[in-house]
PDB file of N, CA and C in Angstrom:
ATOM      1  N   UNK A   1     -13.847-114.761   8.223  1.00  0.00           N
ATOM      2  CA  UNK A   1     -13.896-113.361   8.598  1.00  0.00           C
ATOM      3  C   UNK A   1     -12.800-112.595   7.859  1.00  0.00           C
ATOM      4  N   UNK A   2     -13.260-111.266   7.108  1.00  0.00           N
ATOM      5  CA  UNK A   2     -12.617-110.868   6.108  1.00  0.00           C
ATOM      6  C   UNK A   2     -11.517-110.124   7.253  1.00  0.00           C
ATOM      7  N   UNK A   3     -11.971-108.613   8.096  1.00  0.00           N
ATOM      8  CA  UNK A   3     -10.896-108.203   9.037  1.00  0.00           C
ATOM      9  C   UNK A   3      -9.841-107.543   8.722  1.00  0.00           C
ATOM     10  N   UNK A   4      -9.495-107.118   7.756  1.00  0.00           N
ATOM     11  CA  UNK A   4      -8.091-106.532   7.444  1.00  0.00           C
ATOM     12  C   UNK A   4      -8.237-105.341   8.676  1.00  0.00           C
ATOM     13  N   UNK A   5      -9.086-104.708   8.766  1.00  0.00           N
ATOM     14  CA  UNK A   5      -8.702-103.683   9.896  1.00  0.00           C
ATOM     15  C   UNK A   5     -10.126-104.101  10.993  1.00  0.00           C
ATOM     16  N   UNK A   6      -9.296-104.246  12.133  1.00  0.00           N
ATOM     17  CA  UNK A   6     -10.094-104.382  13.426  1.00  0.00           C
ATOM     18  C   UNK A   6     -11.719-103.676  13.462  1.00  0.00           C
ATOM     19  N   UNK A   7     -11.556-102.193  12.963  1.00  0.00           N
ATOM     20  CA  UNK A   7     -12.402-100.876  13.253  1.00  0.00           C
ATOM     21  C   UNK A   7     -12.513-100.323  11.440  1.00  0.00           C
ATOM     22  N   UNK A   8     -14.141 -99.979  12.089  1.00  0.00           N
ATOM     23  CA  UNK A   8     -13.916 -98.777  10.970  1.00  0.00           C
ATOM     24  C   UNK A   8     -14.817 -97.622  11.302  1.00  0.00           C
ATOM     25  N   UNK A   9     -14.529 -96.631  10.546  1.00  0.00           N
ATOM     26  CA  UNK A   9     -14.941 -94.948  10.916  1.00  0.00           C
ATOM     27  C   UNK A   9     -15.510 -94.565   9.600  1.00  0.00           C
ATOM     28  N   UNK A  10     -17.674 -94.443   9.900  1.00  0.00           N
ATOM     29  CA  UNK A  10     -17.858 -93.674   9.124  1.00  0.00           C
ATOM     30  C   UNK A  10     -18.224 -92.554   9.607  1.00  0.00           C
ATOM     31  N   UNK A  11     -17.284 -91.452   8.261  1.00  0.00           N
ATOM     32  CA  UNK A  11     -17.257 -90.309   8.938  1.00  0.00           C
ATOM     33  C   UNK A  11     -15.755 -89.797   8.685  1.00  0.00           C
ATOM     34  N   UNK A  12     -14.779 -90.805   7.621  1.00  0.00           N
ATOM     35  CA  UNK A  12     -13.791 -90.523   8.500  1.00  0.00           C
ATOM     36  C   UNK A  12     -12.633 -89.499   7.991  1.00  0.00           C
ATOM     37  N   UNK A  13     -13.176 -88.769   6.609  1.00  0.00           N
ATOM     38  CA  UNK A  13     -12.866 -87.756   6.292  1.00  0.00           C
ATOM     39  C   UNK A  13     -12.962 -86.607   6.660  1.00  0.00           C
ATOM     40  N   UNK A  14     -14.084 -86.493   7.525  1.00  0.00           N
ATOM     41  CA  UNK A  14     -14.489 -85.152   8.733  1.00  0.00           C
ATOM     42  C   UNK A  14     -13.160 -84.921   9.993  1.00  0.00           C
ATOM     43  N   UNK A  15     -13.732 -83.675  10.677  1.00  0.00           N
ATOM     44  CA  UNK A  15     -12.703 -83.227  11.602  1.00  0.00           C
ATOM     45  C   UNK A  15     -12.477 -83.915  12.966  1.00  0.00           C
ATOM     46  N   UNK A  16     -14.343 -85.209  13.064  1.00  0.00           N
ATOM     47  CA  UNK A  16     -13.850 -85.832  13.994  1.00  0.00           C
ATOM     48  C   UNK A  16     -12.970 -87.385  13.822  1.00  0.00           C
ATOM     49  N   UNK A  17     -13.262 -87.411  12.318  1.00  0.00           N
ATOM     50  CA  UNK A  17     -12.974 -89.233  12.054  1.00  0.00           C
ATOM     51  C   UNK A  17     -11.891 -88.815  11.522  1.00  0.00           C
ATOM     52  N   UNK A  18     -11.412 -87.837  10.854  1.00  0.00           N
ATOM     53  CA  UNK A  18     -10.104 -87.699  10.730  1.00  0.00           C
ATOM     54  C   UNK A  18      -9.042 -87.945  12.264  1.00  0.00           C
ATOM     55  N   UNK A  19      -9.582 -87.607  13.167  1.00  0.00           N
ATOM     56  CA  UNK A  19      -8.742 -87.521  14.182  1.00  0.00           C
ATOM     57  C   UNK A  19      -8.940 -88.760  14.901  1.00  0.00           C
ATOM     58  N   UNK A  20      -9.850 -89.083  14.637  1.00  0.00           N
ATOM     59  CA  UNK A  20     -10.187 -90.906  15.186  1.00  0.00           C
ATOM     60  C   UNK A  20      -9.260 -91.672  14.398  1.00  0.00           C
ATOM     61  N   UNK A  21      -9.116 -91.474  13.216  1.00  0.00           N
ATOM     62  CA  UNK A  21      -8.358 -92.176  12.101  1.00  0.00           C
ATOM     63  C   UNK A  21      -7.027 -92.041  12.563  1.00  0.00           C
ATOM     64  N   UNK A  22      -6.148 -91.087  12.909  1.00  0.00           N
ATOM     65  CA  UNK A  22      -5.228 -90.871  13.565  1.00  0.00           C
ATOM     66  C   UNK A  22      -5.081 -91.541  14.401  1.00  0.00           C
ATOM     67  N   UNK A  23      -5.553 -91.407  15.610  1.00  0.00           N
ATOM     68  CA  UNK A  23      -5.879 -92.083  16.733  1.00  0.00           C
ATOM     69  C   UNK A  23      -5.814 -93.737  16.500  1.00  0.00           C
ATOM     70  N   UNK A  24      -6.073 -94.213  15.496  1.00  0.00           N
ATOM     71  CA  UNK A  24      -6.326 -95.457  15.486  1.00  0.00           C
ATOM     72  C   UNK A  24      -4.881 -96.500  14.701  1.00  0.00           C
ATOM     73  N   UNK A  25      -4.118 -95.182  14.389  1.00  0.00           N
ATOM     74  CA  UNK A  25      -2.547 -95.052  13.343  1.00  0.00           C
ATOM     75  C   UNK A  25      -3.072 -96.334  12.253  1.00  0.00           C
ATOM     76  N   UNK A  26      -4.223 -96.116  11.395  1.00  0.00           N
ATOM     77  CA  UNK A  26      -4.111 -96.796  10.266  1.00  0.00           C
ATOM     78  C   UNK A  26      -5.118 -98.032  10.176  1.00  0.00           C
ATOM     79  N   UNK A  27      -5.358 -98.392  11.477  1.00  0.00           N
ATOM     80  CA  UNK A  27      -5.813 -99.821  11.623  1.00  0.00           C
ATOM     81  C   UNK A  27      -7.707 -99.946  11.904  1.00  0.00           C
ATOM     82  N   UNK A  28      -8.095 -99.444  10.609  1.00  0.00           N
ATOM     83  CA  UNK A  28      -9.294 -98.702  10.535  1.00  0.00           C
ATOM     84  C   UNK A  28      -9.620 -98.647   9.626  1.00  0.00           C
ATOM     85  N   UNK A  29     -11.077 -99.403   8.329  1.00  0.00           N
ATOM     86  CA  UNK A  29     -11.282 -98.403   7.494  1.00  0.00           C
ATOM     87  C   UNK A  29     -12.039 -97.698   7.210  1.00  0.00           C
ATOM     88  N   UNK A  30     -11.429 -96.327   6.627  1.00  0.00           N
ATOM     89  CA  UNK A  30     -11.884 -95.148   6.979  1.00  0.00           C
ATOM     90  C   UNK A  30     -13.211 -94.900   5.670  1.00  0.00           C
ATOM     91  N   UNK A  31     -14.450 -94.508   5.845  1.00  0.00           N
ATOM     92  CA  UNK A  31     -14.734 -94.302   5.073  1.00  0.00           C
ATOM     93  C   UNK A  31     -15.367 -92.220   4.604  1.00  0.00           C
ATOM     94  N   UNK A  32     -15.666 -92.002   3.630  1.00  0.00           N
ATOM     95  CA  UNK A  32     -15.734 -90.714   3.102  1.00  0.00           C
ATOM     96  C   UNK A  32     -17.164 -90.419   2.413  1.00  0.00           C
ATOM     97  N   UNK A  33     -18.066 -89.045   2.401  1.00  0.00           N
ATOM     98  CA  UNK A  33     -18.844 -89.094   1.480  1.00  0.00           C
ATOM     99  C   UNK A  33     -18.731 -87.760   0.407  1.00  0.00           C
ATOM    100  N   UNK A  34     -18.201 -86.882   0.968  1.00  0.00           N
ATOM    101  CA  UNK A  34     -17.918 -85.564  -0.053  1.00  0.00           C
ATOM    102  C   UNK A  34     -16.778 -85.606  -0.366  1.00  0.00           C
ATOM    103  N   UNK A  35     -15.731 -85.730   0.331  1.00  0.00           N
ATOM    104  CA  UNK A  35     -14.334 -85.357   0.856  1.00  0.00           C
ATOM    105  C   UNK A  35     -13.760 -86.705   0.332  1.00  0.00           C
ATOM    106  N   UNK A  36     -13.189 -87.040  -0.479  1.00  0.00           N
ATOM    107  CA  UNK A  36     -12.629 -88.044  -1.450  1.00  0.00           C
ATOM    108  C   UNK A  36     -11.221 -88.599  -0.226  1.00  0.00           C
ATOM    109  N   UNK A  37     -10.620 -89.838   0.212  1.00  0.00           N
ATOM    110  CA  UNK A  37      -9.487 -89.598   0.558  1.00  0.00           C
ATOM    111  C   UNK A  37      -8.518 -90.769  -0.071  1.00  0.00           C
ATOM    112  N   UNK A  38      -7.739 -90.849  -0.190  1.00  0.00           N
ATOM    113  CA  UNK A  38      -6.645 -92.098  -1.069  1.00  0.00           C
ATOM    114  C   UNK A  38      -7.368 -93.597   0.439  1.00  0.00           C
ATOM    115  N   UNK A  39      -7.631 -94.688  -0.469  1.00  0.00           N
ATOM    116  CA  UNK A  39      -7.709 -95.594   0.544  1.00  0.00           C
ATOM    117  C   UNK A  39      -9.016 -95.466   1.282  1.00  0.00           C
ATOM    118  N   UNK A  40      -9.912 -94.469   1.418  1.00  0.00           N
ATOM    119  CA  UNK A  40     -10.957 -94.122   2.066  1.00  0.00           C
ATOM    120  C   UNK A  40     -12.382 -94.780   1.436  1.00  0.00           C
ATOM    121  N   UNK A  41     -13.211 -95.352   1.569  1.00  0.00           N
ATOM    122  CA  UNK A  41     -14.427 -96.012   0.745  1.00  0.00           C
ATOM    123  C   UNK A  41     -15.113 -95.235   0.821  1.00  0.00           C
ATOM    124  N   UNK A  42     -15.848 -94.602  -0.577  1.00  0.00           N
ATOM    125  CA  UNK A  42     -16.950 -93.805  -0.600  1.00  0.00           C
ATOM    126  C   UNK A  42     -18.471 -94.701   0.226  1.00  0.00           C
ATOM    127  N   UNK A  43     -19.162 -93.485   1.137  1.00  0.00           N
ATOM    128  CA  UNK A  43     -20.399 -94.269   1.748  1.00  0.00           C
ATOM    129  C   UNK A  43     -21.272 -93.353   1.713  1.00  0.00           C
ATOM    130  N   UNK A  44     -22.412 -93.294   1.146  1.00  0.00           N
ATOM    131  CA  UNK A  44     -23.778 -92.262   2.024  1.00  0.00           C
ATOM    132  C   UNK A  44     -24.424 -93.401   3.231  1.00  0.00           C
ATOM    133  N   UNK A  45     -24.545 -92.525   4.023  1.00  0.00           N
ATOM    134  CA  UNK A  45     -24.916 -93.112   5.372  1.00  0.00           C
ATOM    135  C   UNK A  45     -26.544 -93.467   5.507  1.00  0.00           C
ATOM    136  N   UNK A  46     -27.085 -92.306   3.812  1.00  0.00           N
ATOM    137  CA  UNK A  46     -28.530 -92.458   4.367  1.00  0.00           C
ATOM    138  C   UNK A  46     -29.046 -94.276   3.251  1.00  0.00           C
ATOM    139  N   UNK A  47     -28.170 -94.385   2.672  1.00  0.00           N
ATOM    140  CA  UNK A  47     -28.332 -95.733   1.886  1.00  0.00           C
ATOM    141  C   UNK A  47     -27.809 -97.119   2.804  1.00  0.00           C
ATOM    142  N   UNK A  48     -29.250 -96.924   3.407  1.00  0.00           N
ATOM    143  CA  UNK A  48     -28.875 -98.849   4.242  1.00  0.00           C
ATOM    144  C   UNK A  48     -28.105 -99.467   3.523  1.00  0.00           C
ATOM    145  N   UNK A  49     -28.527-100.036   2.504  1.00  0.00           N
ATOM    146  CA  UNK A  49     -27.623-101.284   2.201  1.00  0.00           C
ATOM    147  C   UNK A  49     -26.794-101.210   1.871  1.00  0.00           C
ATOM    148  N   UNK A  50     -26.391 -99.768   1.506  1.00  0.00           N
ATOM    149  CA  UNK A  50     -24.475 -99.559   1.052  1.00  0.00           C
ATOM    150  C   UNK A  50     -24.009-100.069   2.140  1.00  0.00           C
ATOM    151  N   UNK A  51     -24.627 -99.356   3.288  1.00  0.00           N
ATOM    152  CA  UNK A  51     -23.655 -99.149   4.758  1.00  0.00           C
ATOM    153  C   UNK A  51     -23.652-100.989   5.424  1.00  0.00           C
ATOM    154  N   UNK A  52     -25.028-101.543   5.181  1.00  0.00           N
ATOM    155  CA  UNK A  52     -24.742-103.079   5.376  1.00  0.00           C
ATOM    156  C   UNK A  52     -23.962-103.977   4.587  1.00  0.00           C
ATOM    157  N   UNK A  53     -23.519-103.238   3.050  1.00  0.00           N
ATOM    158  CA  UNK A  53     -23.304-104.318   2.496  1.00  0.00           C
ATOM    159  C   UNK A  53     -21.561-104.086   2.605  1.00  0.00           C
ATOM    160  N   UNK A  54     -20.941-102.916   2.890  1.00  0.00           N
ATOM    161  CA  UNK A  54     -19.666-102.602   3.848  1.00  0.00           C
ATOM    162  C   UNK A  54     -19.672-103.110   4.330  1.00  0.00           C
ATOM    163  N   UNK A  55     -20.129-102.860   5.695  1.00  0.00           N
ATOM    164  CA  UNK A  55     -19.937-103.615   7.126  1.00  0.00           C
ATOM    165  C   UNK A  55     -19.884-105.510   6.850  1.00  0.00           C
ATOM    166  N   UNK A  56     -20.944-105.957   5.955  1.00  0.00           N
ATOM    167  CA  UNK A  56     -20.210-107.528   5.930  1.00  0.00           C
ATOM    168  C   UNK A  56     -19.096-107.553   4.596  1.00  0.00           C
ATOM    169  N   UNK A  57     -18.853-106.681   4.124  1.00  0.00           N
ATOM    170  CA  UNK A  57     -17.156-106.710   3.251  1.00  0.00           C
ATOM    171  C   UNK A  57     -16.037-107.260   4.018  1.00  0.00           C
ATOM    172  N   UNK A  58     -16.226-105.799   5.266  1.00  0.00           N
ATOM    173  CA  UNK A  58     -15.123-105.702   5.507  1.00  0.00           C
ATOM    174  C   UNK A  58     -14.785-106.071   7.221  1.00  0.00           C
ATOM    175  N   UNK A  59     -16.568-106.483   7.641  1.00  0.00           N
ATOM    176  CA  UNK A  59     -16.256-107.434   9.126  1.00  0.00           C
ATOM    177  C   UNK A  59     -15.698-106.580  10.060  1.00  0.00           C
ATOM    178  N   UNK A  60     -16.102-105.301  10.245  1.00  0.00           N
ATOM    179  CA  UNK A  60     -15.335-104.804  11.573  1.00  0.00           C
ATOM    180  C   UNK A  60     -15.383-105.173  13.126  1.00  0.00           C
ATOM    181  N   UNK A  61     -14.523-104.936  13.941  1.00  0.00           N
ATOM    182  CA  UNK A  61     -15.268-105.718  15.256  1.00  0.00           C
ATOM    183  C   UNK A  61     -15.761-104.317  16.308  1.00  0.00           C
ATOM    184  N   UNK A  62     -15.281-103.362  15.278  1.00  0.00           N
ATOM    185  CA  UNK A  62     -16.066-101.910  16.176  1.00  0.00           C
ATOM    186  C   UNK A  62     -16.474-101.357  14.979  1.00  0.00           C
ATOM    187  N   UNK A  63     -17.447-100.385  15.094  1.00  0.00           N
ATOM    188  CA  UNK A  63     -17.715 -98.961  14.187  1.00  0.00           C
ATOM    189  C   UNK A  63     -17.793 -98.044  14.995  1.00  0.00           C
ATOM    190  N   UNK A  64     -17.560 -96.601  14.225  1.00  0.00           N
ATOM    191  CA  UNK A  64     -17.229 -95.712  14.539  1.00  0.00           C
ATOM    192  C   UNK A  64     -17.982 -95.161  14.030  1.00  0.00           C
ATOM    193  N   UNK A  65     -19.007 -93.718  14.382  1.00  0.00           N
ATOM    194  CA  UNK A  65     -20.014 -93.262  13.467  1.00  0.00           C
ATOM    195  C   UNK A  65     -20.349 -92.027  13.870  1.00  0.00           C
ATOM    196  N   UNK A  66     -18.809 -90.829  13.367  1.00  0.00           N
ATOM    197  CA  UNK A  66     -18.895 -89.471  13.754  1.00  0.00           C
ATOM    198  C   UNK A  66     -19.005 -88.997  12.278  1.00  0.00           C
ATOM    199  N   UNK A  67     -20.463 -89.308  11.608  1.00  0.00           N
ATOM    200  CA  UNK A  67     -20.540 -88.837  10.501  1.00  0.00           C
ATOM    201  C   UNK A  67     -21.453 -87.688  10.501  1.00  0.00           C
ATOM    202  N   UNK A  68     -21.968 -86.593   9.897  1.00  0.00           N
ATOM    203  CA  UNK A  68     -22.566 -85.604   9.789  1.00  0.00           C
ATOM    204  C   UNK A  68     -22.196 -85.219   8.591  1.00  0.00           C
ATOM    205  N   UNK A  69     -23.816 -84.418   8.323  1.00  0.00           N
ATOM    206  CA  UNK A  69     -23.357 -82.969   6.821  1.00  0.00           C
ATOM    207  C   UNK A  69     -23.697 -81.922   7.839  1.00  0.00           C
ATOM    208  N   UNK A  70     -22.417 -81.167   7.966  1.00  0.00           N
ATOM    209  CA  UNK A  70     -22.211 -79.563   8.219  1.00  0.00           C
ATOM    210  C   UNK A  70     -23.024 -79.167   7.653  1.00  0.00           C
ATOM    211  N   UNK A  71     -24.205 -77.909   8.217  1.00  0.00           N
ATOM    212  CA  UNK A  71     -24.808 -76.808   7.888  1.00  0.00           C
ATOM    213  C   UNK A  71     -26.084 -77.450   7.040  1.00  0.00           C
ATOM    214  N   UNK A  72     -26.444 -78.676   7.173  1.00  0.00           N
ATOM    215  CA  UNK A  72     -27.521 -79.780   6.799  1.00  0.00           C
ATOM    216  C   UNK A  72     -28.716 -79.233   7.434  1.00  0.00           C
ATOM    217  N   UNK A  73     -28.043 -78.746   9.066  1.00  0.00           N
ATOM    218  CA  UNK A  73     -29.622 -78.328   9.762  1.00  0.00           C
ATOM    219  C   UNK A  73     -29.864 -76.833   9.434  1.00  0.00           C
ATOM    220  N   UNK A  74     -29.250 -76.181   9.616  1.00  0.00           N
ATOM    221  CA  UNK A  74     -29.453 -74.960   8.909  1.00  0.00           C
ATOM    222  C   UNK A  74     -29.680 -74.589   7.678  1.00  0.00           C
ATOM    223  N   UNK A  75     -29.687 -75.529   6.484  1.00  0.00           N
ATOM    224  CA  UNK A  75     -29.538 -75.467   5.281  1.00  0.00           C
ATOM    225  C   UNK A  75     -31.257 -76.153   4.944  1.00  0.00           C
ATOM    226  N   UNK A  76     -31.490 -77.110   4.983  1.00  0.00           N
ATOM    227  CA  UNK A  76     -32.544 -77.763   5.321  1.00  0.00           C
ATOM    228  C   UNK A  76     -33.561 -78.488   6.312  1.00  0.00           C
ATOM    229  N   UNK A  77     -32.938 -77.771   7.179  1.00  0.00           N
ATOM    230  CA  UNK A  77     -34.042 -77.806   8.515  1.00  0.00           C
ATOM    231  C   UNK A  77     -34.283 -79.300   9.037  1.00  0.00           C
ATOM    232  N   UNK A  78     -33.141 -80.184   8.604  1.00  0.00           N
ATOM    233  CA  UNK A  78     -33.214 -81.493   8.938  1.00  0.00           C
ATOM    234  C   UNK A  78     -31.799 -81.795  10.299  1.00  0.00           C
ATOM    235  N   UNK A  79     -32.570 -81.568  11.342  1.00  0.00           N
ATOM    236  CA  UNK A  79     -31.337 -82.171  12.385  1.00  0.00           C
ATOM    237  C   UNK A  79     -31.072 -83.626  12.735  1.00  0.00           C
ATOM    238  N   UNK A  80     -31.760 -84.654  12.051  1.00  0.00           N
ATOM    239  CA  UNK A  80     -31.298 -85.950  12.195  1.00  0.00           C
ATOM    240  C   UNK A  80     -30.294 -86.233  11.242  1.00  0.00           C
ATOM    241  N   UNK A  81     -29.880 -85.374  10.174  1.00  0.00           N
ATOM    242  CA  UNK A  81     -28.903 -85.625   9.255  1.00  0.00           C
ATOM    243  C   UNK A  81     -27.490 -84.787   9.696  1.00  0.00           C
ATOM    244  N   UNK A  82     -28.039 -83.937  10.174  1.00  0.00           N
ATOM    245  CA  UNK A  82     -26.471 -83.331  11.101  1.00  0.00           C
ATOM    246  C   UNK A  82     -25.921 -83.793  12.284  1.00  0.00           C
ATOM    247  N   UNK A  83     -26.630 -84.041  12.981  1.00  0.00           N
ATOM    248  CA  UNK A  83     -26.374 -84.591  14.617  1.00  0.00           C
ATOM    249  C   UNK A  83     -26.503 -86.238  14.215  1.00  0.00           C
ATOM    250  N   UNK A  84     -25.210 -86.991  14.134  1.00  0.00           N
ATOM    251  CA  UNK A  84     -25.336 -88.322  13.474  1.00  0.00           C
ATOM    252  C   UNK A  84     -24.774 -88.876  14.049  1.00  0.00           C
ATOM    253  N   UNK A  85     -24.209 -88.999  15.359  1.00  0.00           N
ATOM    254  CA  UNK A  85     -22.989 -89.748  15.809  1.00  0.00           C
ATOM    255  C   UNK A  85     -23.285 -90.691  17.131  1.00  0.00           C
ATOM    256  N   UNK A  86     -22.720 -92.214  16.566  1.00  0.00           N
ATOM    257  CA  UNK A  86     -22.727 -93.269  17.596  1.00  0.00           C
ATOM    258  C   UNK A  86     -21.439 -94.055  17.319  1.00  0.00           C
ATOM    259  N   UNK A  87     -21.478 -94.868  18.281  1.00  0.00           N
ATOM    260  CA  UNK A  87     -20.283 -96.327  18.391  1.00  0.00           C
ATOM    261  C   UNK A  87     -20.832 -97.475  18.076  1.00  0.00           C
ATOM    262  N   UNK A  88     -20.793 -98.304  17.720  1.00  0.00           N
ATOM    263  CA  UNK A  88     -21.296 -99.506  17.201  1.00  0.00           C
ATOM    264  C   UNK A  88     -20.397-100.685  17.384  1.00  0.00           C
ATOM    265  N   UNK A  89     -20.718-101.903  18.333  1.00  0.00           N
ATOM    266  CA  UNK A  89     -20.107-103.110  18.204  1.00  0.00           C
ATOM    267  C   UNK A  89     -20.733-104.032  17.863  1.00  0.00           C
ATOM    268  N   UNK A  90     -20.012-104.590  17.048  1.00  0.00           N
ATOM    269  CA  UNK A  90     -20.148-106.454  16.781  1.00  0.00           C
ATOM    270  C   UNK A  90     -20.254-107.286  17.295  1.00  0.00           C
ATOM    271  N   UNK A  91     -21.371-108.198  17.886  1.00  0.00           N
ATOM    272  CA  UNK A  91     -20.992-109.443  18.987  1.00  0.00           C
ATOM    273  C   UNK A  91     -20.577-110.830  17.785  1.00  0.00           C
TER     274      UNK A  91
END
């Protein structure tokens, strides 16, 4: 089991995973899809196997998944791509 961080947050360049990321002081990794951050792994959320082939990289024993595109539903009339957010554990 790879594990370097317990948790990870996709999402976590946004205003809520930023503050989860905080919250978590470090021990998390954070990932990003517009919003570039030092240390942060680029992810699109809508590419399964990126997001599976992360998750067995880096073995988390939680996820975190306050990801969204702002103004996605209003922009293109798609609300499953804005309203995106769950918790996810590992057994």
């Amino acid at each position: 089991m790879n594990n370097t961080h317990p948790s990870m947050v996709i999402g976590a360049s946004g205003l809520i995973g930023s503050g989860l990321m905080s919250s978590l002081e470090g021990k998390a990794t954070g990932t990003y899809y517009s919003q570039p951050l030092a240390d942060y792994k680029r992810l699109d959320i809508r590419d399964s196997q990126a997001v599976d082939q992360l998750i067995q990289a880096e073995e988390p024993a939680i996820i975190y998944c306050p990801a969204a595109r702002p103004g996605a539903q209003a922009k293109f009339g798609i609300p499953e791509v804005y309203v995106f957010s769950f918790v996810m554990w590992r057994v």
